[in-house]
Tab-separated table of C-alpha atoms in Angstrom:
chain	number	residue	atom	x	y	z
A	1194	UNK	CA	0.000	0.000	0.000
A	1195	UNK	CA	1.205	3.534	-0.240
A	1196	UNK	CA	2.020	5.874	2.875
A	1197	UNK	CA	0.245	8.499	4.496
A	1198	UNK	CA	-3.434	6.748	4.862
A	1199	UNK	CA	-3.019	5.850	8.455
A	1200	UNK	CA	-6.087	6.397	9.934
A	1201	UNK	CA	-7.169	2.408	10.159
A	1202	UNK	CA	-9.629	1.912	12.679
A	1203	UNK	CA	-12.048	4.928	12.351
A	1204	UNK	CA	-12.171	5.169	8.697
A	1205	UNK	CA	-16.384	3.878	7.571
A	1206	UNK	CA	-16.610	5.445	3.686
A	1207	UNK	CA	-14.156	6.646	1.430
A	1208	UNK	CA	-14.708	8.306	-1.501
A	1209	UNK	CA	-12.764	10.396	-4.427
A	1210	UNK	CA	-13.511	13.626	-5.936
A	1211	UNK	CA	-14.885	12.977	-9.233
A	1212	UNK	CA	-11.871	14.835	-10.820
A	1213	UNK	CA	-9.510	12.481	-8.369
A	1214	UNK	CA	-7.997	15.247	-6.874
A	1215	UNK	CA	-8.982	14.412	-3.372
A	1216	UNK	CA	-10.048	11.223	-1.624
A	1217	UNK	CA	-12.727	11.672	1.431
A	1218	UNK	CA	-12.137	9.564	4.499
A	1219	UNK	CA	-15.619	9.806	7.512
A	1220	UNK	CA	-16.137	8.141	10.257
A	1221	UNK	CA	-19.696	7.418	11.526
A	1222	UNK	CA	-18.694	5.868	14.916
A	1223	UNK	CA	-15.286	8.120	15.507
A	1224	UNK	CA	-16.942	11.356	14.459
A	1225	UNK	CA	-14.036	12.247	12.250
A	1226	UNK	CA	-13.320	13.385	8.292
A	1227	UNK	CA	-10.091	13.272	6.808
A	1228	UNK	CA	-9.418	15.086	3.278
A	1229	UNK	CA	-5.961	13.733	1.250
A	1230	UNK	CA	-4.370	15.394	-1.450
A	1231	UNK	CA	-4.714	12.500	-3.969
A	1232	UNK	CA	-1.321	14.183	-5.535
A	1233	UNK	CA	0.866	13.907	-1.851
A	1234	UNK	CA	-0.228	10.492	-0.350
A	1235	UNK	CA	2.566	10.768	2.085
A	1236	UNK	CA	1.432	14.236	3.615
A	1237	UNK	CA	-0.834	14.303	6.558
A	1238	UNK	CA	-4.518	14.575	5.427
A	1239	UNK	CA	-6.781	17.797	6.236
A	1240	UNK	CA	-9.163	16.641	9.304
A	1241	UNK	CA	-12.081	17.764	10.764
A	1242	UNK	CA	-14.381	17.002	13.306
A	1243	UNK	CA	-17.784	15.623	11.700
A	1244	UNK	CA	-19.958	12.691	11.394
A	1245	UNK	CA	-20.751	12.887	7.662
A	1246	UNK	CA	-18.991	14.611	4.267
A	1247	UNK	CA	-19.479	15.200	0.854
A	1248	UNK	CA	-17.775	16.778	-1.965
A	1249	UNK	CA	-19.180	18.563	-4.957
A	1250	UNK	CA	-18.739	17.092	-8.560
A	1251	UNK	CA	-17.679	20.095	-10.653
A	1252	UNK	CA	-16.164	22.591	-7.244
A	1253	UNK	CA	-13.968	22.297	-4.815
A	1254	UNK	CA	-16.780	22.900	-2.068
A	1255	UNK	CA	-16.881	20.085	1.140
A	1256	UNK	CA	-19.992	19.969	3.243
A	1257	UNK	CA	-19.339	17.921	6.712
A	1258	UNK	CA	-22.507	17.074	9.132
A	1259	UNK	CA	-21.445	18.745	12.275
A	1260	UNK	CA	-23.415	17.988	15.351
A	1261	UNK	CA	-26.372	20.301	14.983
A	1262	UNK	CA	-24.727	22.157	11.494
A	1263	UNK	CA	-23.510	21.465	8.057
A	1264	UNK	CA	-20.029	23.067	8.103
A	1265	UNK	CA	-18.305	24.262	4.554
A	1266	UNK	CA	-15.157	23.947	3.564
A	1267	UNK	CA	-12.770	24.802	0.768
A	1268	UNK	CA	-11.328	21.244	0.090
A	1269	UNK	CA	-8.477	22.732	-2.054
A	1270	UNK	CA	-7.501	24.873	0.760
A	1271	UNK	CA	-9.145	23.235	3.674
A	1272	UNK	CA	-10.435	27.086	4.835
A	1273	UNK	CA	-13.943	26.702	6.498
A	1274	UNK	CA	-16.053	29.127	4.891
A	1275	UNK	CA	-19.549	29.160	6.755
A	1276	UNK	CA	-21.371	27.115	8.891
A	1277	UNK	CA	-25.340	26.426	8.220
A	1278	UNK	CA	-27.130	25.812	11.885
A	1279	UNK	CA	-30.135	22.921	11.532
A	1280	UNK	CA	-30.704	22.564	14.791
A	1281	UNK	CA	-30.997	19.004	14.761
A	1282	UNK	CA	-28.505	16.315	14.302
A	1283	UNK	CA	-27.099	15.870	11.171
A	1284	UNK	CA	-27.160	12.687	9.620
A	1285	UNK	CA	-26.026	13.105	6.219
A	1286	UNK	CA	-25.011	15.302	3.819
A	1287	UNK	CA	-24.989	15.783	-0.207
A	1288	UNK	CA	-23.707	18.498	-2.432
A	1289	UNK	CA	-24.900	19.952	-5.647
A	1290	UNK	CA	-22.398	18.698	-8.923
A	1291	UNK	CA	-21.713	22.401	-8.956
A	1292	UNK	CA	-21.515	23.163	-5.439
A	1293	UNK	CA	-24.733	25.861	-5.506
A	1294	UNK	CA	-26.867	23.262	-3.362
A	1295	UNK	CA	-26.026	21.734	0.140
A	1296	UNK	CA	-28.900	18.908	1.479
A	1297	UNK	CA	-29.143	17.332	4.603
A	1298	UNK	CA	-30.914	14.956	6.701
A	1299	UNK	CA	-31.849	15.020	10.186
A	1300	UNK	CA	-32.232	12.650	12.932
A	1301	UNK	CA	-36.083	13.691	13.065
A	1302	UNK	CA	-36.819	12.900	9.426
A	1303	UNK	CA	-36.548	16.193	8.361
A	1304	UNK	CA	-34.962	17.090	4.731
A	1305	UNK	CA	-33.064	20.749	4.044
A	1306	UNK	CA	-31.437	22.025	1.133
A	1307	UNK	CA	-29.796	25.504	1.191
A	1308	UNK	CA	-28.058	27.859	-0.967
A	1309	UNK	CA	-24.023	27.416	-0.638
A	1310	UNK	CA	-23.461	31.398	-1.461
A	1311	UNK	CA	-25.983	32.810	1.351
A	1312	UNK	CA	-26.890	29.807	3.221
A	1313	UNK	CA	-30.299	30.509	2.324
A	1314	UNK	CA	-33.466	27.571	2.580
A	1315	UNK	CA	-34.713	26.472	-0.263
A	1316	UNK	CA	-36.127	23.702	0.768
A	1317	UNK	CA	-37.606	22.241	4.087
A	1318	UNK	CA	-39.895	18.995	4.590
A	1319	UNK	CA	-39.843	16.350	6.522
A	1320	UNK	CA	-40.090	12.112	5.718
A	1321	UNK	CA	-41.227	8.844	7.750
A	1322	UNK	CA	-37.817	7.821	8.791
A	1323	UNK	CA	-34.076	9.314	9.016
A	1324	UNK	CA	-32.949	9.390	5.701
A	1325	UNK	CA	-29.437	7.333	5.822
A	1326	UNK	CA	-28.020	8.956	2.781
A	1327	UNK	CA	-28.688	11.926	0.423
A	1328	UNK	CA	-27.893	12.632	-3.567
A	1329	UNK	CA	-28.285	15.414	-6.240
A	1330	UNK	CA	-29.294	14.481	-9.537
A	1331	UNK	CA	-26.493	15.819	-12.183
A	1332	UNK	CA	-28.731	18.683	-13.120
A	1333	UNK	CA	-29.487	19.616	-9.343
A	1334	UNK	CA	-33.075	19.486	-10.079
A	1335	UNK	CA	-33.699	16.576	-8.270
A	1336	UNK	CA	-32.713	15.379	-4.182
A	1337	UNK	CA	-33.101	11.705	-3.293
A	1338	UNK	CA	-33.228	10.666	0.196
A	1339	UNK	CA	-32.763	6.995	0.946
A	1340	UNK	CA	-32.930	5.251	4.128
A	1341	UNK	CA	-33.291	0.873	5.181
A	1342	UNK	CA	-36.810	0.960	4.346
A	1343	UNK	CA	-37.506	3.640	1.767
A	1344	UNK	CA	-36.117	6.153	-1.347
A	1345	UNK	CA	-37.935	9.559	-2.002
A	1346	UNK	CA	-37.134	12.199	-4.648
A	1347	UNK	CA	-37.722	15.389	-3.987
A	1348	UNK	CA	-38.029	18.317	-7.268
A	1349	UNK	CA	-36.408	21.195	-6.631
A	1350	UNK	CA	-37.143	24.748	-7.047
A	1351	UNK	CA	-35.433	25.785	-10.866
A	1352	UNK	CA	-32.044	27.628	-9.991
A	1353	UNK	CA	-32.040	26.637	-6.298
A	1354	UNK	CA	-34.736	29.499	-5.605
């Protein structure tokens, strides 16, 4: 294996950017997220303290599930640039391909989606059950929210409105 990935025994998902310039590391039962520089295995990764991540398709924007918050980040520079208060736990995360829209799922069923620029709601509602996991459609005019015992799509507003 090749160095600088020693963070065994915390480590639940990985993932890579989709332009494999970073690979995302979280940790569900160690609240932790670790960012590597795909280009520098050997340096230390970026971490940060949160219980969910993901990274946009086509932007360098990070969204991590923060306690109560959805924290954003700059993954090329690893600068947090605002932090979005739910007031619930956070239970997962999903950014837009183009980093305009952050979603997230609460402990209480409820769905969000915000603007990244202003941090304004777009988007509020609420399903049966905890949704386990959260994506965009490529166009950003969809949200699905999945969980053990269901999958629910959600249209969005054109433009993120």
């Amino acid at each position: 294996g090749r160095g600088g990935l020693d963070e065994a025994g915390w480590i639940d998902d990985v993932a890579f950017s989709s332009d494999g310039k970073f690979l995302l590391g979280v940790g569900q039962q160690k609240p932790r997220v670790a960012l590597w520089d795909a280009a520098a295995w050997d340096a230390e990764p970026r971490r940060f303290e949160g219980s969910c991540a993901a990274l946009a398709t086509h932007s360098p924007l990070l969204a991590i599930g923060v306690s109560k918050a959805v924290r954003l980040v700059d993954a090329t520079t690893g600068k947090e640039t605002r932090d979005i208060d739910l007031g619930l736990a956070v239970r997962c995360v999903a950014v837009s391909a183009t980093g305009e829209l952050i979603g997230a799922g609460a402990e209480d069923g409820t769905i969000v989606v915000w603007r990244a620029a202003d941090g304004r709601e777009t988007i509020r509602g609420m399903r049966g059950e905890p949704a386990s996991s959260l994506a965009f459609s490529p166009d950003g005019a969809w949200l699905v929210a999945a969980s053990a015992l269901s999958v629910e799509v959600w249209g969005l507003p054109p433009g993120g409105k």
